[in-house]
Structures are given as C-alpha cells and as structure tokens.
Short mmCIF file of C-alpha atoms in Angstrom, two decimals:
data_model
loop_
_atom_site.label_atom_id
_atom_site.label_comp_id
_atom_site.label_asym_id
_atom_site.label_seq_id
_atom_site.Cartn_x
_atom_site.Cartn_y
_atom_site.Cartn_z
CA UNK E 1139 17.64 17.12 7.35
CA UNK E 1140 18.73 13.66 7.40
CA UNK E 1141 17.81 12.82 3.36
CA UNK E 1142 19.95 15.55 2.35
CA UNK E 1143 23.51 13.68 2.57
CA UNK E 1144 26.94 15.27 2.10
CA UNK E 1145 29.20 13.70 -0.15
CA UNK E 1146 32.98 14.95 -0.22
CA UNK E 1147 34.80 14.88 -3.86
CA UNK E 1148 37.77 16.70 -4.29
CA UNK E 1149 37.45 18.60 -1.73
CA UNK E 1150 34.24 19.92 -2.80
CA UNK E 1151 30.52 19.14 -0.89
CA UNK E 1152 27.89 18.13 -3.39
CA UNK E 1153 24.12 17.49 -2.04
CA UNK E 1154 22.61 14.05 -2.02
CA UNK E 1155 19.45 12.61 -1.83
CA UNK E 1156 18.65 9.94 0.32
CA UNK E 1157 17.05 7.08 -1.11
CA UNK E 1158 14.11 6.96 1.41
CA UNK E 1159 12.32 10.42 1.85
CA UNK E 1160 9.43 11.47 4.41
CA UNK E 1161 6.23 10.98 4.03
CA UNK E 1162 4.47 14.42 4.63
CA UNK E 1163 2.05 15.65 7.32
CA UNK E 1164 -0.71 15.55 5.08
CA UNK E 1165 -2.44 15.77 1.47
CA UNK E 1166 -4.44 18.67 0.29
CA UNK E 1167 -7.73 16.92 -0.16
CA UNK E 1168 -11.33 18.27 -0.42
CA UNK E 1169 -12.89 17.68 2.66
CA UNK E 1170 -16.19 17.29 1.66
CA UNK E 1171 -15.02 14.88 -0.75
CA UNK E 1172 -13.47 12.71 1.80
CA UNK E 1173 -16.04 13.21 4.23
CA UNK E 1174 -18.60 11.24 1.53
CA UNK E 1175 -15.83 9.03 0.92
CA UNK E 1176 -15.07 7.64 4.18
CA UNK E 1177 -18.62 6.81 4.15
CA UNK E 1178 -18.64 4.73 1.50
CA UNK E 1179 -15.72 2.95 2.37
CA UNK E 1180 -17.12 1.51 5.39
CA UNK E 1181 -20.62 0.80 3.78
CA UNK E 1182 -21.38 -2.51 2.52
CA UNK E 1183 -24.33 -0.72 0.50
CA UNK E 1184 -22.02 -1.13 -2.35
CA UNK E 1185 -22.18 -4.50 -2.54
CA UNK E 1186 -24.46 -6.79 -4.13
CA UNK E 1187 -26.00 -8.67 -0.78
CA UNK E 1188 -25.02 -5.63 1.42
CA UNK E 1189 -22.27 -7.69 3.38
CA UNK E 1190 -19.02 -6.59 1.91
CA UNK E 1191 -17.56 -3.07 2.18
CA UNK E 1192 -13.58 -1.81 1.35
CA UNK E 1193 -13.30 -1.80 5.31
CA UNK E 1194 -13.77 -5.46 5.28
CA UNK E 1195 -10.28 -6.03 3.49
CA UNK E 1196 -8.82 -2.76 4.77
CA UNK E 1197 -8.81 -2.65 8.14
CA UNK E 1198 -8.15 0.87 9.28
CA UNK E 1199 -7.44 -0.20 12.90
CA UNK E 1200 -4.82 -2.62 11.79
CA UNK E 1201 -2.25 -2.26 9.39
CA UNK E 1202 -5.16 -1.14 6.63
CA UNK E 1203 -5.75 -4.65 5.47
CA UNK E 1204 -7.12 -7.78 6.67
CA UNK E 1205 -4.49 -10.03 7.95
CA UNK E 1206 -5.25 -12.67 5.81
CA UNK E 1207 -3.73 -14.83 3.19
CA UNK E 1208 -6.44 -14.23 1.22
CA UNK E 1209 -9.69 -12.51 1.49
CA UNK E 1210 -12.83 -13.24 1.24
CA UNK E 1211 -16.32 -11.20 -0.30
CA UNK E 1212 -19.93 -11.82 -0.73
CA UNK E 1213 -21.00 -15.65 -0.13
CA UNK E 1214 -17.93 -16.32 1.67
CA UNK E 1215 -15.89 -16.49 -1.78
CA UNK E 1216 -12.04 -16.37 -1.49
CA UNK E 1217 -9.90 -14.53 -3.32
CA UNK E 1218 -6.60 -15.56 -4.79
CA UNK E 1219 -4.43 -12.46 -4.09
CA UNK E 1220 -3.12 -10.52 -0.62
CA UNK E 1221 -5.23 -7.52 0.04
CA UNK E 1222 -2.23 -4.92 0.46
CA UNK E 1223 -2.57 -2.09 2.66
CA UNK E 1224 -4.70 1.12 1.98
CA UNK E 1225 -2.34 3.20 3.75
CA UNK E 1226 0.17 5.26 1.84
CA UNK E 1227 -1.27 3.56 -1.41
CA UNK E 1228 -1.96 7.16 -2.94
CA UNK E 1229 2.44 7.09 -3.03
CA UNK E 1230 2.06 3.99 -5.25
CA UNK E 1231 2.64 4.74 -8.72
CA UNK E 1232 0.03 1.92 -9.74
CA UNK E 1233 -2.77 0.06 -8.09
CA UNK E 1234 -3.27 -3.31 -7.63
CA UNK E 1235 -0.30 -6.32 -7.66
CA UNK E 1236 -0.46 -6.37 -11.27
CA UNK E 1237 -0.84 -2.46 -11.56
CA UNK E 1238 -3.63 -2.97 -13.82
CA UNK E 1239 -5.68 0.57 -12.30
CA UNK E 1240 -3.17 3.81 -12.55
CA UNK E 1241 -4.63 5.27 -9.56
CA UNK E 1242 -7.36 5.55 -6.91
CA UNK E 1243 -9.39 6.55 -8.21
CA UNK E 1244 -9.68 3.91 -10.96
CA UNK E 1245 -9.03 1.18 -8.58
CA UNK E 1246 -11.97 2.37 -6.21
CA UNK E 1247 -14.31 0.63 -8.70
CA UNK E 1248 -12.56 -2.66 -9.18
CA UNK E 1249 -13.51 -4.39 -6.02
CA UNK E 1250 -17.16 -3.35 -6.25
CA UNK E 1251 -17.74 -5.30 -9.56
CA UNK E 1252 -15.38 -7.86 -9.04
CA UNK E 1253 -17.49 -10.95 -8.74
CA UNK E 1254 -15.16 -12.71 -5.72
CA UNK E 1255 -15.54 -9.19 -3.72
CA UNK E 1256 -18.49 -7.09 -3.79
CA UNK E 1257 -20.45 -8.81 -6.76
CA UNK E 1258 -22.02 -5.73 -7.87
CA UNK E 1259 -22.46 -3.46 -10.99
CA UNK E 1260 -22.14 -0.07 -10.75
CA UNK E 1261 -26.28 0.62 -12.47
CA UNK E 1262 -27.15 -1.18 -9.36
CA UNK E 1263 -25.03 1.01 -6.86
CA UNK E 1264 -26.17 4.03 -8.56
CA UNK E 1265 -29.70 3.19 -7.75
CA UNK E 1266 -29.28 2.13 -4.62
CA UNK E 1267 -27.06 5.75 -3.35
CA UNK E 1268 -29.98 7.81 -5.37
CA UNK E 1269 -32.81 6.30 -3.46
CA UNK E 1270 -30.77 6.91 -0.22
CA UNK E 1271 -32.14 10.48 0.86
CA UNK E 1272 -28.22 10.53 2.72
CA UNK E 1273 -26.18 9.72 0.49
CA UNK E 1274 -28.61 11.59 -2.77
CA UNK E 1275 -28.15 14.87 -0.70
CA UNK E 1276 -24.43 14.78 -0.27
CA UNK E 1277 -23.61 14.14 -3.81
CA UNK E 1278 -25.93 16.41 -4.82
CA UNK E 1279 -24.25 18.96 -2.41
CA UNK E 1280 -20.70 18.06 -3.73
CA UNK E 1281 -20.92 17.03 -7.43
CA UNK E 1282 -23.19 18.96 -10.19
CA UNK E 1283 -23.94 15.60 -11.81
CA UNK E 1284 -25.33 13.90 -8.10
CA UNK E 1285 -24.61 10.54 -7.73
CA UNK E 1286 -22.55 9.24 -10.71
CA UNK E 1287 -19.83 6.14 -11.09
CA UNK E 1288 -17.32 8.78 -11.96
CA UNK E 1289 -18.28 10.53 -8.79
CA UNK E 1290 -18.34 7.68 -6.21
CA UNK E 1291 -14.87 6.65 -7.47
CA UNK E 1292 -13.53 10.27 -6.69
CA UNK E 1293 -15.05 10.47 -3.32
CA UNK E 1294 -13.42 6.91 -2.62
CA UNK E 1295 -10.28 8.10 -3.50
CA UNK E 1296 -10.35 11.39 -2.08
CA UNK E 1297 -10.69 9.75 1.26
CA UNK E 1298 -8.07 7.18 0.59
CA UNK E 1299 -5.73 10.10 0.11
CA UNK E 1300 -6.03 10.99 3.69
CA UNK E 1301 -5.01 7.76 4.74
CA UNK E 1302 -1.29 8.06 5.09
CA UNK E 1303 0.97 7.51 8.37
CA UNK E 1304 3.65 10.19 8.37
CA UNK E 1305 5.48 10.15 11.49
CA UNK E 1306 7.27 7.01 11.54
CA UNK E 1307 10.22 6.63 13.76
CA UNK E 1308 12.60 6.11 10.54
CA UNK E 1309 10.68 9.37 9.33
CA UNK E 1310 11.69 11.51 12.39
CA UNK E 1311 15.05 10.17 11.95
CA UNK E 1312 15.53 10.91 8.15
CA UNK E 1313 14.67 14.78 9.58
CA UNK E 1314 17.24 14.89 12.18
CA UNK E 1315 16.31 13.45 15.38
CA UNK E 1316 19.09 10.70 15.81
CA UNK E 1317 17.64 9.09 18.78
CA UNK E 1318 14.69 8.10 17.28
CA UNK E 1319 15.82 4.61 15.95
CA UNK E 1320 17.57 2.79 17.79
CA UNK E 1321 21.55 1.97 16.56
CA UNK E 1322 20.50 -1.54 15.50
CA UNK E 1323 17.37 -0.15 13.38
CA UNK E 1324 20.70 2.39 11.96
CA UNK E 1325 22.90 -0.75 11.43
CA UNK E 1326 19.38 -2.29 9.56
CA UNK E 1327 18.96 0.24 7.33
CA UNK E 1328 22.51 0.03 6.39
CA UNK E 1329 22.77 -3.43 5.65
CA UNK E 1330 18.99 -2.32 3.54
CA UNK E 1331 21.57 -0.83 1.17
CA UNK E 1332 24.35 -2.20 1.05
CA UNK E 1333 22.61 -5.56 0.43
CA UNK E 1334 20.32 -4.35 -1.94
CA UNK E 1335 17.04 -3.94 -0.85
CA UNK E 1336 16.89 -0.48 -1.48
CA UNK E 1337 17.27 -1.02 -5.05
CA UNK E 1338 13.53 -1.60 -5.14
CA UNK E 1339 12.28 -0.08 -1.58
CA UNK E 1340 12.74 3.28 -1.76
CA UNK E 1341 11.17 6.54 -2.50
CA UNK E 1342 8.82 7.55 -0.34
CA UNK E 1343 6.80 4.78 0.07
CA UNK E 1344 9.65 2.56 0.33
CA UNK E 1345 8.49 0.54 -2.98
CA UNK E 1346 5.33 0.81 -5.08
CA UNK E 1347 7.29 2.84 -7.53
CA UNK E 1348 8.10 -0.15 -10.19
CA UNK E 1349 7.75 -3.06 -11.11
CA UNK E 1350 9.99 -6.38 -10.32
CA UNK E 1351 9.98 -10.37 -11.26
CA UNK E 1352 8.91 -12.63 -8.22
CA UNK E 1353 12.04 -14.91 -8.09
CA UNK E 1354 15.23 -13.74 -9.48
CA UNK E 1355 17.94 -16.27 -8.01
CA UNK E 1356 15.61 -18.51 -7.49
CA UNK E 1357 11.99 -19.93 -8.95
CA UNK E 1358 9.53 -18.61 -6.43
CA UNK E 1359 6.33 -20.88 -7.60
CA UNK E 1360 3.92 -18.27 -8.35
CA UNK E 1361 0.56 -19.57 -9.67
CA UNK E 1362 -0.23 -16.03 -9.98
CA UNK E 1363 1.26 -14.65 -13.82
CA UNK E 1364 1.43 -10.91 -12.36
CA UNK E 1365 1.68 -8.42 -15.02
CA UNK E 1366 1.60 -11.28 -17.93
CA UNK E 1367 -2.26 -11.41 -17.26
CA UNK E 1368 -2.32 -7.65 -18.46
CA UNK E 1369 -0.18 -7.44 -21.35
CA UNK E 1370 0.27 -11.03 -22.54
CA UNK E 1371 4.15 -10.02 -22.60
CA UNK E 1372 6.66 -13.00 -22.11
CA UNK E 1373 8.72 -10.70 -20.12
CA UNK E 1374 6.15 -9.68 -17.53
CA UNK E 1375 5.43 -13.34 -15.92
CA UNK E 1376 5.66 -13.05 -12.55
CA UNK E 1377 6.19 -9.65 -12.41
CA UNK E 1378 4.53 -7.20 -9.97
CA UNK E 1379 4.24 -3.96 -8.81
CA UNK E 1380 6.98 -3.91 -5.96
CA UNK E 1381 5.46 -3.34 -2.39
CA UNK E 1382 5.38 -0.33 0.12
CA UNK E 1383 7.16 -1.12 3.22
CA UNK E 1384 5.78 1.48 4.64
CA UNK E 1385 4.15 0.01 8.34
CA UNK E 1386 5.14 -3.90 6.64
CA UNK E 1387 5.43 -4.99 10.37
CA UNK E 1388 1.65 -4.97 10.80
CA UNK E 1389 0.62 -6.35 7.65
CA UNK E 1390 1.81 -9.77 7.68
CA UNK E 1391 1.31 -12.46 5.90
CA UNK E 1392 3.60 -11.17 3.21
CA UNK E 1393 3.99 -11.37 -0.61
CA UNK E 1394 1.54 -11.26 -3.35
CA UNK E 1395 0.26 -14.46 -2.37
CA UNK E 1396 0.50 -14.20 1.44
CA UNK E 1397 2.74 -17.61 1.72
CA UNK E 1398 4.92 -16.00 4.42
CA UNK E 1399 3.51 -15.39 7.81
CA UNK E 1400 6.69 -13.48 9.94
CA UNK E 1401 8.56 -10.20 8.55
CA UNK E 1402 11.60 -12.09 9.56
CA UNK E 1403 10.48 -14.77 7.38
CA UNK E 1404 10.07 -12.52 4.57
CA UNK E 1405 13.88 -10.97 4.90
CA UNK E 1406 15.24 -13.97 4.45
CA UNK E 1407 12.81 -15.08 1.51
CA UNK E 1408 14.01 -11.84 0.25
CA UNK E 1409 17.38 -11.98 0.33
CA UNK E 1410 17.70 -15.50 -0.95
CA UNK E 1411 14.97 -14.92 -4.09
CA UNK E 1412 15.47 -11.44 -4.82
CA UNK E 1413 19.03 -10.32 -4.33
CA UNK E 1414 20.96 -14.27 -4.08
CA UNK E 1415 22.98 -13.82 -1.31
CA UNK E 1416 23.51 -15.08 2.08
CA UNK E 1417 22.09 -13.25 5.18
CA UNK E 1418 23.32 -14.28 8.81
CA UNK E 1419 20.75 -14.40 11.76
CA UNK E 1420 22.38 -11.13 13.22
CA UNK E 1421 21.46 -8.91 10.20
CA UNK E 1422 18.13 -10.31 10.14
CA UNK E 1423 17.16 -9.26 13.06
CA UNK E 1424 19.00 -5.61 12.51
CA UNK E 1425 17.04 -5.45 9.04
CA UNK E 1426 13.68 -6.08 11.28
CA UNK E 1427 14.55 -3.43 13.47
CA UNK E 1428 15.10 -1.26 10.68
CA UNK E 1429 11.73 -2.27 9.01
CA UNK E 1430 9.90 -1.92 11.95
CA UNK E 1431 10.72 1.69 12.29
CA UNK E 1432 8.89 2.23 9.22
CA UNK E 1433 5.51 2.50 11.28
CA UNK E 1434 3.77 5.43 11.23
CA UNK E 1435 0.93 7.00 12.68
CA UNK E 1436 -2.70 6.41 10.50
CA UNK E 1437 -5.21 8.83 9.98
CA UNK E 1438 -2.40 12.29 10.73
CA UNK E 1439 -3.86 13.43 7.75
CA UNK E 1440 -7.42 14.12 9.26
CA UNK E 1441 -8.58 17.54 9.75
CA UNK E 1442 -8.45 19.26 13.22
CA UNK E 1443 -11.82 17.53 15.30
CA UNK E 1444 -12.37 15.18 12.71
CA UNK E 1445 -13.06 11.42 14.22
CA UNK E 1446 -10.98 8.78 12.28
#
C-alpha cells in the first residue's frame, strides 16, 4: 500500500504515512435517510418561489457545483462567493469558505434561508413537506417526530455523505497499482511536495482540513474578509477554510471568489501567492497532471441497484 512509506534510519525501517490517503469505497449511511435526502436535494420545494434547489449550485453530473463564478438563487440574485463542490465535502472538517457550519448537517439549512439562495424560512418549508402526502409519509416512516427542521437537515446530509468519488487514478496508485498515473502525474505530485503544496492539500480530501490566509507573498485583493466576518479577529482577514482538491479539474473557476478560470492558472496563482516562489512552465504542466489524477468516480457510494 502505497501511503505506507518506508523510511531507512540507521539501518532500521520505520513506517510512514503518506500525506495524501484514499478515499474509501463508501460511508455507512442510513439508506432510508439518504433515499429522503436525495429527494430534497433536487427539489426546489424548499425554496421560497419553488425555483431554486441544492442541485441548482451542485451539479451532480459535473464536478458537484455549478461552474460559475458566482451563483445565482431565487429572482435571479447573485451571490458573492464560489459554490464549492458537494463531493467529498463530508471529509471537510468545516463547511462553508468561512467554516462558519461544523458539518452537514448544519450547513444543509444555510442555503435554504439565505435570502440570495433559496429565500425561505424553515416554518414555511415545514408546512409545505407536511401538506405533501410524499414527503409527510416518508418522514413519518423514518423520523418519530415527522417532518421537523432538525430532521430535513439530517436527511440532507445523510445523502450528501454518499456523495464521495473514491477511485481516483492517484487513489489506485497510493494502493499499489503503479501504472495508474502516468510518470509525469508521479513527477507532479513530487514537485506537490517538495514545493509546498502539500503543506495545506493533504489528508484525505487533499485540503478542507484547516484553515489558511488568501495571499501570503503577495496581497491577493479579496473583497471577501473570510473568517474575520465570523469572529471579528484581526488575525482571521482573509482567511479561509483551505479547499479539497479532490476532482479540482472539473470544478473550475477556482478560488473563493472564482477569479481564475484554468487549473493551470490556478498553479501558478498558487505558487506565486501562497508559497512565493518561482514555478517554470514544465512543472506546471507536471503539477496538472498530478492534479488531474485526483478525479474520482461520483456516486461509488450508492447502494447495489440504486439509480444516482
């Protein structure tokens, strides 16, 4: 198994873990859970004119967001963030740019009673999945209480947990199949560490385990204050919740405020804003490679016969 290194000292062989570990086959998840879930994500019944639903920024069939700079909710209303990618997000130690929600399931309710996104309240929801004979019967089926904020929230997020793309080519590779990246994706990934990249992307999720300022070597322009909105903290302007790589070559435009439009833009952004040094065209385009053989294959976490 490729993340378990050997490192010789003194003669000795000590185990090592690799910075970057595979994502697993699946999630244990309550399938009745998800099944409601997956419902809701897709239905703009949660929002206040019935025209916005999570699939609208999350586009399962691509990359698990929307493509955009910025997206947009009820009344054609644009937002001032990215959406980021679904996928993998149950790996993310915190939700949102600013990591305002700790998990899923409190970020599930965010976008519903955001006024930019789905305008609604969640009274109004309530009502409207109780007088739904569909949706009243499967809560009532799954959840004592029936139909509940509490309740949609956890079947939101129970689905969302099945969203995750094990698989990837860099995956298969970190397990011991050494043909399944090719040598300049290998030369990428070491030119990922040895320039420092992995010192934020790694894990399992390849990032979305801290937090990091927007602009170290350089000032980056952010209108957006990151964590500063939250805690009011000097120290956390411009600071946000490091990305997943995980499947970053299908989710372009890149960075919290989707100014870059090419992944091979966004290396050398990187490496000039975040890390101050020099990249040549050549390691670029290794680093790509390597990137790109982070993509892995959505919806492996379904259950046998289920549709995606």
């Amino acid at each position: 198994m490729k993340w378990l290194n050997l490192l010789l000292i003194g003669g000795g062989v000590v185990l090592y873990a690799e910075a970057i570990k595979p994502i697993p086959e699946r999630l244990p998840v309550d399938r009745d859970k998800a099944s409601l879930g997956k419902m809701l994500f897709a239905d703009p019944i949660l929002s206040k004119d019935g025209t916005v639903s999570c699939m609208t920024c999350h586009n399962l069939a691509d990359g698990g967001d929307d493509g955009l700079r910025y997206s947009f909710g009820i009344r054609g209303q644009q937002g001032h963030i990215n959406a980021p990618t679904v996928y993998n997000a149950v790996f993310n130690f915190r939700q949102f740019w600013d990591g305002r929600a700790k998990d899923l399931k409190e970020q599930a309710i965010g976008p519903i009673v955001n006024p930019v996104e789905m305008g609604n309240d969640m009274p109004t929801v309530v009502e409207r999945l109780q007088k739904n004979p569909t949706y009243r019967r499967k809560f009532n089926d799954i959840y004592s209480d029936g139909v509940t904020p509490d309740n949609i929230a956890d079947a939101i997020a129970t689905y969302e947990k099945t969203l995750i793309t094990p698989n990837s080519p860099f995956d298969r590779y970190l397990k011991g199949d050494s043909n399944a990246i090719s040598d300049q994706a290998k030369e990428g990934y070491r030119l990922f560490k040895v320039k420092g990249c992995i010192i934020c992307h790694n894990g399992m999720n390849v990032g979305g385990n801290l937090y990091n300022k927007f602009g170290i070597y350089k000032d980056a322009n952010s209108s957006s204050l990151g964590r500063y909105a939250i805690t009011k903290r000097e120290s956390d302007k411009y600071v946000f919740k490091v990305p997943s790589l995980r499947n970053v070559a299908l989710t372009a435009p890149y960075m919290h405020d989707g100014r870059i439009r090419t992944l091979r833009e966004a290396v050398k952004f990187m490496s000039q804003y975040q890390l101050g040094r020099y990249i040549t065209e050549e390691e670029i385009s290794a680093i790509e490679a390597f990137l790109r053989s982070l993509t892995g294959v959505p919806n492996a976490n379904r259950q046998q016969g289920e549709s995606p």
